[in-house]
Short mmCIF file of C-alpha atoms and ligand atoms in Angstrom, two decimals:
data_model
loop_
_atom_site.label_atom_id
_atom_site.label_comp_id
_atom_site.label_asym_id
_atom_site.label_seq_id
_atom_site.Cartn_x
_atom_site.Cartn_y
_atom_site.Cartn_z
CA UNK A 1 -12.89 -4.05 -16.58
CA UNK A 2 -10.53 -1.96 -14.54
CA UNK A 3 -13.34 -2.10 -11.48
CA UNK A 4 -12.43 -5.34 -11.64
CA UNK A 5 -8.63 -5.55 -10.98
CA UNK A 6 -8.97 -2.98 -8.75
CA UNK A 7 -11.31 -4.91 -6.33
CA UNK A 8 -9.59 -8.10 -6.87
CA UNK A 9 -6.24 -6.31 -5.95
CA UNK A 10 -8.47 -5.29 -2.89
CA UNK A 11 -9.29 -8.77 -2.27
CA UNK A 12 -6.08 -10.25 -2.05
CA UNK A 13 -3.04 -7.52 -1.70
CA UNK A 14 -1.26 -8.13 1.83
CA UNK A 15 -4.28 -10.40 3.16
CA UNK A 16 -3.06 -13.13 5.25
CA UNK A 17 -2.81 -16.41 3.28
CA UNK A 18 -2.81 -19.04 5.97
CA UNK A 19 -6.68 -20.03 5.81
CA UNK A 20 -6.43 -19.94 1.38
CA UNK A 21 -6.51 -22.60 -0.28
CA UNK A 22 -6.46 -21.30 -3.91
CA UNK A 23 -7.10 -17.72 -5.13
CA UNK A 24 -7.02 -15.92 -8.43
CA UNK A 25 -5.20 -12.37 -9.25
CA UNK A 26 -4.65 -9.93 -11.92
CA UNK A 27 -1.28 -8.97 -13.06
CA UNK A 28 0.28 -6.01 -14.97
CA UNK A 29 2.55 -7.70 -17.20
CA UNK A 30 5.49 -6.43 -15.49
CA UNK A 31 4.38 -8.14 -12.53
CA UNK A 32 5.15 -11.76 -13.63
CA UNK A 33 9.28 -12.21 -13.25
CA UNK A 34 10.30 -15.62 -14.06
CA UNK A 35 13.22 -16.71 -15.55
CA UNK A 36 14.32 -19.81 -17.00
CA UNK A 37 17.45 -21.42 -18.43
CA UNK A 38 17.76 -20.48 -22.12
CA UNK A 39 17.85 -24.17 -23.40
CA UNK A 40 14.45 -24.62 -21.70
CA UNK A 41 12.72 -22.30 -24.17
CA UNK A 42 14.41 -22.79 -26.90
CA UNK A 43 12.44 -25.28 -28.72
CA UNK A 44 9.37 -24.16 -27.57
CA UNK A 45 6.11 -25.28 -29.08
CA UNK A 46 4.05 -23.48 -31.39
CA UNK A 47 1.29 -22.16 -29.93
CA UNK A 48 -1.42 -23.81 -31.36
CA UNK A 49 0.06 -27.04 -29.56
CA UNK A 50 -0.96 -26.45 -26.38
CA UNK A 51 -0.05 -30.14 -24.53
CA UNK A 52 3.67 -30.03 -26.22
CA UNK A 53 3.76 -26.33 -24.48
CA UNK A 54 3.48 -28.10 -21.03
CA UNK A 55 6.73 -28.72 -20.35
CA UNK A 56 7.70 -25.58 -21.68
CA UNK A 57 5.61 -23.74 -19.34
CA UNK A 58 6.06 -25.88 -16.21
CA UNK A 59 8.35 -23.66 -13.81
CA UNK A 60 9.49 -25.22 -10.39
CA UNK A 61 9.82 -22.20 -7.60
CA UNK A 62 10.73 -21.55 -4.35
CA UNK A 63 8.58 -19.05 -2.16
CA UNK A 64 9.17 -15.40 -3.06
CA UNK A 65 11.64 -13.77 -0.78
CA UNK A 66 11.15 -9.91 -2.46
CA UNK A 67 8.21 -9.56 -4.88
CA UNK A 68 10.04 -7.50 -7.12
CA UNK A 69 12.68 -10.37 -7.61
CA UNK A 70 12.61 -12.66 -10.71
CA UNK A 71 11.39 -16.51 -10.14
CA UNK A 72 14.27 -18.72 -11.40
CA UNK A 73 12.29 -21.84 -12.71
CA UNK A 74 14.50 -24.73 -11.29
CA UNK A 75 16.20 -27.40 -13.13
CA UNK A 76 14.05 -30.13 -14.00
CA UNK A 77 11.05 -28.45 -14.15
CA UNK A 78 10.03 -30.06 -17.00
CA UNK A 79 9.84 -33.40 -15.31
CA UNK A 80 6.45 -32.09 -13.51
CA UNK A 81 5.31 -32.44 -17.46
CA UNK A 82 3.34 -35.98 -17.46
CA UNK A 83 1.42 -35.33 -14.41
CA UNK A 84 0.44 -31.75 -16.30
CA UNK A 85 -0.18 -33.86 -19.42
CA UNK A 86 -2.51 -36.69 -17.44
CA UNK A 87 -5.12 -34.09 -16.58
CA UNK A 88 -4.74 -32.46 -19.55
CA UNK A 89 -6.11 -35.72 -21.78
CA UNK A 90 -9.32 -35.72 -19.90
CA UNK A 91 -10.47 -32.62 -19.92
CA UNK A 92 -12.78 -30.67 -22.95
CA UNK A 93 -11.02 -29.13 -25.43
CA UNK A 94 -11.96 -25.76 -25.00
CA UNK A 95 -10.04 -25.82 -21.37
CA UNK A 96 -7.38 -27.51 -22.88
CA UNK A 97 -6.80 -24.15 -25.32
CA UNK A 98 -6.39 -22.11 -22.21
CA UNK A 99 -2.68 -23.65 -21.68
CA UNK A 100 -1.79 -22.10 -24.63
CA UNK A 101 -1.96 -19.14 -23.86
CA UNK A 102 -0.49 -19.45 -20.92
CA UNK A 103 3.16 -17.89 -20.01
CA UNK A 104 3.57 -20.14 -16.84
CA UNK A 105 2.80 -23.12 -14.62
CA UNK A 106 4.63 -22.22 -11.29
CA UNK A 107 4.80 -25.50 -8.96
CA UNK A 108 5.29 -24.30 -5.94
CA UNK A 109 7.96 -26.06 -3.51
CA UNK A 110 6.32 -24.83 -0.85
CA UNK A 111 2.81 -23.22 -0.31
CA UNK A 112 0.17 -23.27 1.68
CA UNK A 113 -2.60 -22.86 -1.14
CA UNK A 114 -3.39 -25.68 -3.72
CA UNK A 115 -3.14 -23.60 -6.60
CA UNK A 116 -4.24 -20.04 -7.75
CA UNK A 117 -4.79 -18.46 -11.36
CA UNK A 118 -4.22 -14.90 -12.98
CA UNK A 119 -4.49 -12.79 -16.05
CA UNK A 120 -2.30 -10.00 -17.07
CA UNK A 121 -3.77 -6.62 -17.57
CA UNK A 122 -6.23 -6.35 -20.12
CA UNK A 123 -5.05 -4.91 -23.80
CA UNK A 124 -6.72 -3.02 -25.60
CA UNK A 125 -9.53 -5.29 -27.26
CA UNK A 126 -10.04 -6.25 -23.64
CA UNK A 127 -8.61 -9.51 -23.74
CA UNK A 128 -6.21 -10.33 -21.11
CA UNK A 129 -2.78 -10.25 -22.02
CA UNK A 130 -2.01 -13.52 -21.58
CA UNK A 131 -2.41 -16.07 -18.33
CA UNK A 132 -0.89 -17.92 -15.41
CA UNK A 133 -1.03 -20.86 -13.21
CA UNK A 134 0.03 -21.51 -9.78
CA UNK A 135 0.30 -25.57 -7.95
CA UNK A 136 1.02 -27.25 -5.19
CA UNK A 137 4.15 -29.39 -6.00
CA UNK A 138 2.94 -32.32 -3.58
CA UNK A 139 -0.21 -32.15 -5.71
CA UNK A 140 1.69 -33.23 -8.55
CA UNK A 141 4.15 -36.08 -7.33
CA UNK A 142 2.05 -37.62 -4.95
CA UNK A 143 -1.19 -38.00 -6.52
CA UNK A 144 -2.89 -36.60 -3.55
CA UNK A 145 -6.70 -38.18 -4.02
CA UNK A 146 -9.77 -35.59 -4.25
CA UNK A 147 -11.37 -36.57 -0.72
CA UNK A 148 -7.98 -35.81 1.20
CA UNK A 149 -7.53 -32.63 -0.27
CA UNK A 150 -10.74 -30.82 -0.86
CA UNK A 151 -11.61 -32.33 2.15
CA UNK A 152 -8.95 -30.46 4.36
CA UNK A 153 -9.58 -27.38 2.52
CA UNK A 154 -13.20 -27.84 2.98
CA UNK A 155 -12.53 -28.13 6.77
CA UNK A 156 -10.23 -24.74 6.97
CA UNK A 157 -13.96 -23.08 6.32
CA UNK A 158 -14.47 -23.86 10.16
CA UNK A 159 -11.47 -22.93 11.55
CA UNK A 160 -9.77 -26.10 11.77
CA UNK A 161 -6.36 -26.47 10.85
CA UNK A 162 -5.32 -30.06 10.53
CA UNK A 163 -1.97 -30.92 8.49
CA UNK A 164 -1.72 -31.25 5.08
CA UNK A 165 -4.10 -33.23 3.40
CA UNK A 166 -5.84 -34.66 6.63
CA UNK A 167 -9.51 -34.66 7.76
CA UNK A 168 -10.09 -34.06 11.68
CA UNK A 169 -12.76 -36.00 12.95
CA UNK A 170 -15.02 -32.76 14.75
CA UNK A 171 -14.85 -31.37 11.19
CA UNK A 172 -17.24 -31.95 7.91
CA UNK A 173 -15.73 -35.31 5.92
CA UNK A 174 -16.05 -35.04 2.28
CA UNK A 175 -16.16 -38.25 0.17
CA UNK A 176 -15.18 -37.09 -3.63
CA UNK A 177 -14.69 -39.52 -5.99
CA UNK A 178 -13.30 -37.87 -9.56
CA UNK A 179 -13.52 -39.16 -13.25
CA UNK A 180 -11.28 -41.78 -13.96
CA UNK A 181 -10.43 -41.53 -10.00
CA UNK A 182 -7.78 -39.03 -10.95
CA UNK A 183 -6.30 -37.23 -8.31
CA UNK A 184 -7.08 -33.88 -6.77
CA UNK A 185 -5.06 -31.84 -8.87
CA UNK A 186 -7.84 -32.76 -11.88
CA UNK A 187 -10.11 -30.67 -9.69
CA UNK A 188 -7.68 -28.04 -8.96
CA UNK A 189 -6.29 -27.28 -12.57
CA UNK A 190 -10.45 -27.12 -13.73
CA UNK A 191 -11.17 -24.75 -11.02
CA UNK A 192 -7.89 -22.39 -11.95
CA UNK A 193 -8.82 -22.61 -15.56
CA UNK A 194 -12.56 -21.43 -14.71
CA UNK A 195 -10.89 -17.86 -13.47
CA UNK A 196 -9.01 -17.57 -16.46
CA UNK A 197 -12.10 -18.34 -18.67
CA UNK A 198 -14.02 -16.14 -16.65
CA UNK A 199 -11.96 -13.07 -17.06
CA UNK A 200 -11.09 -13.66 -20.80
CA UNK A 201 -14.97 -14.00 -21.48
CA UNK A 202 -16.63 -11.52 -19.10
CA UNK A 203 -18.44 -14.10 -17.20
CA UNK A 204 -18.87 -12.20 -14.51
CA UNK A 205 -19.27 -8.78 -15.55
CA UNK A 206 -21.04 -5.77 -13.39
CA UNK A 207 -22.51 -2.46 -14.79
CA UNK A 208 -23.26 0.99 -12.95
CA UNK A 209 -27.05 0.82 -11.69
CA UNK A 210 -29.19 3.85 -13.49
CA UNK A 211 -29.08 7.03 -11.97
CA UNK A 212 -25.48 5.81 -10.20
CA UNK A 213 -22.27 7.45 -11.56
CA UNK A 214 -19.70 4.80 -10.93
CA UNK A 215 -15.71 5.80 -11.41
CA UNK A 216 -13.96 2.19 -9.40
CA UNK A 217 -11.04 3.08 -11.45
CA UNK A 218 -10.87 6.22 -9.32
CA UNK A 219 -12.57 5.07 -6.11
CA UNK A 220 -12.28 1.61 -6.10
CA UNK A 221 -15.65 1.35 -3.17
CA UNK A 222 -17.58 2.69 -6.43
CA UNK A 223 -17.15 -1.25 -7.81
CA UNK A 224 -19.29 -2.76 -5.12
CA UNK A 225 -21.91 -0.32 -5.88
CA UNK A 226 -22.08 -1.90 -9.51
CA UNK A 227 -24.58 -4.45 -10.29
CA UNK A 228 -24.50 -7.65 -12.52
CA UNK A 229 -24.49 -6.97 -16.30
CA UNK A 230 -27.84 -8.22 -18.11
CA UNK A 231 -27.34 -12.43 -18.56
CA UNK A 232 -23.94 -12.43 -16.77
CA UNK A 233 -23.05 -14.94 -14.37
CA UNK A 234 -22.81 -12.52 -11.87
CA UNK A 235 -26.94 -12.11 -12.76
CA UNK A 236 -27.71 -15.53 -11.43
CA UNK A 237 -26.76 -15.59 -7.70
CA UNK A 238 -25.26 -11.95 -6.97
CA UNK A 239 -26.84 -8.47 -6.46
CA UNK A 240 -23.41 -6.82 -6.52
CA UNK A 241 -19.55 -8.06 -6.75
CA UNK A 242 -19.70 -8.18 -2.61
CA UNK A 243 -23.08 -9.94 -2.03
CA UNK A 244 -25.73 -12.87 -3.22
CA UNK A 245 -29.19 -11.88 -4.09
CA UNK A 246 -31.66 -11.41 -1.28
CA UNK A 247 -32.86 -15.40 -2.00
CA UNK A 248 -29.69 -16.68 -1.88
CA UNK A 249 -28.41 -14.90 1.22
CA UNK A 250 -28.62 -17.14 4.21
CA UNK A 251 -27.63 -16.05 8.07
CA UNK A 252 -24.32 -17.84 8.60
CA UNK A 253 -22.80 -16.73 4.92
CA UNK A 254 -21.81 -13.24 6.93
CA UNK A 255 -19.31 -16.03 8.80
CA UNK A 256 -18.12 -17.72 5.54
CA UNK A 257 -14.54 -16.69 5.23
CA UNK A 258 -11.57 -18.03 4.25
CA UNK A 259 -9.14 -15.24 3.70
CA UNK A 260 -8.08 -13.27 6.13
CA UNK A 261 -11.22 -13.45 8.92
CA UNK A 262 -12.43 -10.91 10.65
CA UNK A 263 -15.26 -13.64 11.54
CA UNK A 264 -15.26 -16.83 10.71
CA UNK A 265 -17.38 -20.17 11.51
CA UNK A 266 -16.83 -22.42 13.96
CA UNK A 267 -17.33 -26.04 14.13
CA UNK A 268 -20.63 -25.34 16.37
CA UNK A 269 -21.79 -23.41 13.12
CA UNK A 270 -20.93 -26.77 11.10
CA UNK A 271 -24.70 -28.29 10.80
CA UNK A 272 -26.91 -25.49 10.72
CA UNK A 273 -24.28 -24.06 7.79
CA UNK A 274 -24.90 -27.21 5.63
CA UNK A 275 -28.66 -26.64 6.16
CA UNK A 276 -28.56 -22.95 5.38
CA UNK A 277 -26.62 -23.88 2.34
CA UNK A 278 -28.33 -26.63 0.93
CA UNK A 279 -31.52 -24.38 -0.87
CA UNK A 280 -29.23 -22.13 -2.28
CA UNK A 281 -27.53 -22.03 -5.97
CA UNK A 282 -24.30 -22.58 -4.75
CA UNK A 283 -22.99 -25.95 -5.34
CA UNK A 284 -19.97 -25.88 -2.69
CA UNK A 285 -19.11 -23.97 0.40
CA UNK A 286 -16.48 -22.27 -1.50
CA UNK A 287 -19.14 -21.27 -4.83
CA UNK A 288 -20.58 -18.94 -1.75
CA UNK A 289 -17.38 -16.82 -1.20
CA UNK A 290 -17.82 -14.62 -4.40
CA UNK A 291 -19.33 -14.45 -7.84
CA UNK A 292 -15.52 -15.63 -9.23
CA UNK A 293 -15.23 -18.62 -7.02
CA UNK A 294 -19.45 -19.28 -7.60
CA UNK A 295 -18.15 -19.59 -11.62
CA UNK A 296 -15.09 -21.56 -11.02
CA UNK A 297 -16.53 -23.95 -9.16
CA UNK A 298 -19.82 -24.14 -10.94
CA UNK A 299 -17.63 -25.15 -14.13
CA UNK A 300 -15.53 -27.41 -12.47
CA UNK A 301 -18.75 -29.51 -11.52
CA UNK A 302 -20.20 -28.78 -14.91
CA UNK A 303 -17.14 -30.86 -16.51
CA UNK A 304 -16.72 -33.47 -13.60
CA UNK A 305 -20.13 -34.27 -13.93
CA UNK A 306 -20.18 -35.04 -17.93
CA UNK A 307 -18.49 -38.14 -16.53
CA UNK A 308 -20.60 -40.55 -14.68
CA UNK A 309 -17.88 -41.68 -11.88
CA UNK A 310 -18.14 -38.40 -10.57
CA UNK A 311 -19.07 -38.29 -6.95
CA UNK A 312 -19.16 -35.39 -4.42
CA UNK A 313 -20.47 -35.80 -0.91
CA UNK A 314 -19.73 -34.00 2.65
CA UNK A 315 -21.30 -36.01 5.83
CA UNK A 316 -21.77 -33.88 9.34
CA UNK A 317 -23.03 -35.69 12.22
CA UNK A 318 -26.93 -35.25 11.42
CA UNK A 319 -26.66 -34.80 7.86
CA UNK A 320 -25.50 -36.26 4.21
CA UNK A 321 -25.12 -33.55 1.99
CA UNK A 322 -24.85 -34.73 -2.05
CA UNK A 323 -23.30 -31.93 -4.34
CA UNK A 324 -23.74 -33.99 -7.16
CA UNK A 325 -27.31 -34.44 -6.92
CA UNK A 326 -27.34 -30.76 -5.80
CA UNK A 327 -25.70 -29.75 -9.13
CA UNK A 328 -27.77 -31.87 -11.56
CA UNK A 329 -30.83 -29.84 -10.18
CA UNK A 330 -29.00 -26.57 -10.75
CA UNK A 331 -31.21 -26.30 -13.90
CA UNK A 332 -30.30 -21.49 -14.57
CA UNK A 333 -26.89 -22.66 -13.61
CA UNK A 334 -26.51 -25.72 -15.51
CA UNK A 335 -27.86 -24.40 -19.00
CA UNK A 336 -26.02 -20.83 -18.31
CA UNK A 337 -22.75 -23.31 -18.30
CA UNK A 338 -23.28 -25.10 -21.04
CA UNK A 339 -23.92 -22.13 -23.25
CA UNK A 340 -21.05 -20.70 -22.24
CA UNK A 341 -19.11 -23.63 -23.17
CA UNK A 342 -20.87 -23.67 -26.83
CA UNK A 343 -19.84 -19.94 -27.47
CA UNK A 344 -16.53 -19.20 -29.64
CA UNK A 345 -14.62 -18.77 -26.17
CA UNK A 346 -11.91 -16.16 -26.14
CA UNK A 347 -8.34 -17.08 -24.18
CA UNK A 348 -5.93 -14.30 -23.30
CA UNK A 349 -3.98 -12.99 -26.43
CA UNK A 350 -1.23 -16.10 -26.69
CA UNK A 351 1.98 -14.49 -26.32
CA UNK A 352 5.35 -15.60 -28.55
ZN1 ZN B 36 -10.73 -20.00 -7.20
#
């Protein structure tokens, strides 16, 4: 499991975060600094009450000046509760548990991503040591609907870089429609919860290939020679951490990028991606990027679509692309998902 902090800390230390939209991370428990006023915590819920720990756990921040300073949750954080607690009624049980284990909700004053997830270090039953969340604060107050914001993010894929939470005409428009028409952050908080699921369960999980030695917690390039543990997630789409199997490799995913770009697509690239997209397992654009955004995005359509509102469609010029009907013929990736949801799920050890 250390291969995999190690290339996720590859993944995401000092890269650029202008083109993210969300991202995930692993912590060492000294890592997460947050402090808030005394009162806040003292009544704080039991743990097995994981919607009255909301408000505990909700944490209003400024950007980080110096990474090594503590956040100081700001006063009223708690308000940001009900709009927590709205998503929280709707969705299964099992990703309701997650919260509580959770140490914090930061909402972020000011960001440019729409949320992002994290586990600290794993202990030594290999369970994370507990969990975080990261949100947009506009996400919460202004009940930003799905289309706008997936939408724009979906957009950022080709280089565009329209405002906060607009569609440009030249770009893909997505038409999303969620259960209950809640707003985007329904899809956001699913997503963030399918990282922390993912690393508390091992849904992705690699192994060393026979005849390989394999030491990532020495030389960290040894982790993209690994290759997707028997069943895994990882098993269904990847050949190794860095790249889909041969059949669901297409030409233009070398361009798909949206953190820090040495390439990236272009709007020209726009149709022809959509077409080179569509016979593949991956239900969004963003599924593509790696085997941990393929599983947090495969959930969070596994859970929309128990709901039969649930609409997801992006339009180019020549095209309609339907990731709902896309999904519901996802047959490996469906039943892999629902199983997984069945098992006795394991959360992060919940901390006092
Ligand atoms: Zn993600």
């Amino acid at each position: 499991m250390k291969a995999l902090i190690y290339l996720i800390s590859l993944l995401f230390v000092g890269t650029s975060q202008a083109y993210a939209w969300e991202a995930f991370y692993v912590l060492k428990p000294d890592e997460l600094r947050f402090s808030k006023a005394a009162t806040a915590f003292s009544q704080q819920a039991a743990p097995t009450d994981c919607r009255a720990r909301l408000k505990e756990i909700a944490c209003i921040v400024n950007p980080i000046q110096d990474p090594k300073e503590s956040r100081r949750c700001q006063p009223g954080s708690e308000t940001m509760a009900p709009a927590l607690e709205r998503i929280y009624d709707v969705i299964p049980a099992k990703l309701q548990q997650t919260f509580c284990s959770m140490q914090v909700i930061f909402i972020e004053n000011d960001t440019e991503v729409l949320g992002y997830a994290g586990v600290l270090t794993w202990d030594s039953n290999s369970q994370p040591k507990g969990s975080f969340m990261g949100l947009r604060r506009a996400l919460l107050e202004q009940n930003y609907d799905a289309t706008s914001v997936i939408g724009w993010k979906e957009q950022k894929a080709f280089g565009l870089t329209p405002p906060p939470f607009v569609h440009l005409p030249e770009g893909p428009r997505s038409s999303i429609v969620l259960p209950n028409s809640l707003s985007a952050l329904h899809y956001v908080i699913v997503h963030e919860i399918g990282h922390i699921l993912d690393f508390s369960n091992k849904a992705n999980d690699y192994v060393c290939p026979a005849g390989e030695t394999c030491d990532p917690t020495n030389n960290p390039d040894d982790f993209l020679k690994m290759v997707p543990a028997p069943n895994s997630w990882s098993a269904l789409s990847w050949q190794s951490p860095a790249k889909p199997k041969e059949s669901q490799l297409f030409p233009l995913w070398s361009k798909l990028c949206f953190y820090d770009c040495k390439e990236r697509l272009g709007i020209a690239d726009m149709e022809e991606f959509y077409h080179q997209l569509a016979p593949t397992d991956f239900v969004t654009t963003y599924a593509a990027v790696s085997p941990w955004e393929d599983f947090a995005e495969s959930l969070t359509f596994y859970v929309m679509s128990q709901h039969a509102d649930f609409e997801y469609e992006i339009q180019t010029p020549f095209a309609t692309h339907n990731l709902k009907t896309k999904w519901d013929g996802l047959f490996a990736k469906k039943f892999w998902m629902q199983d997984f949801l069945n098992r006795d799920l394991k959360y992060p050890t919940p901390l006092k």
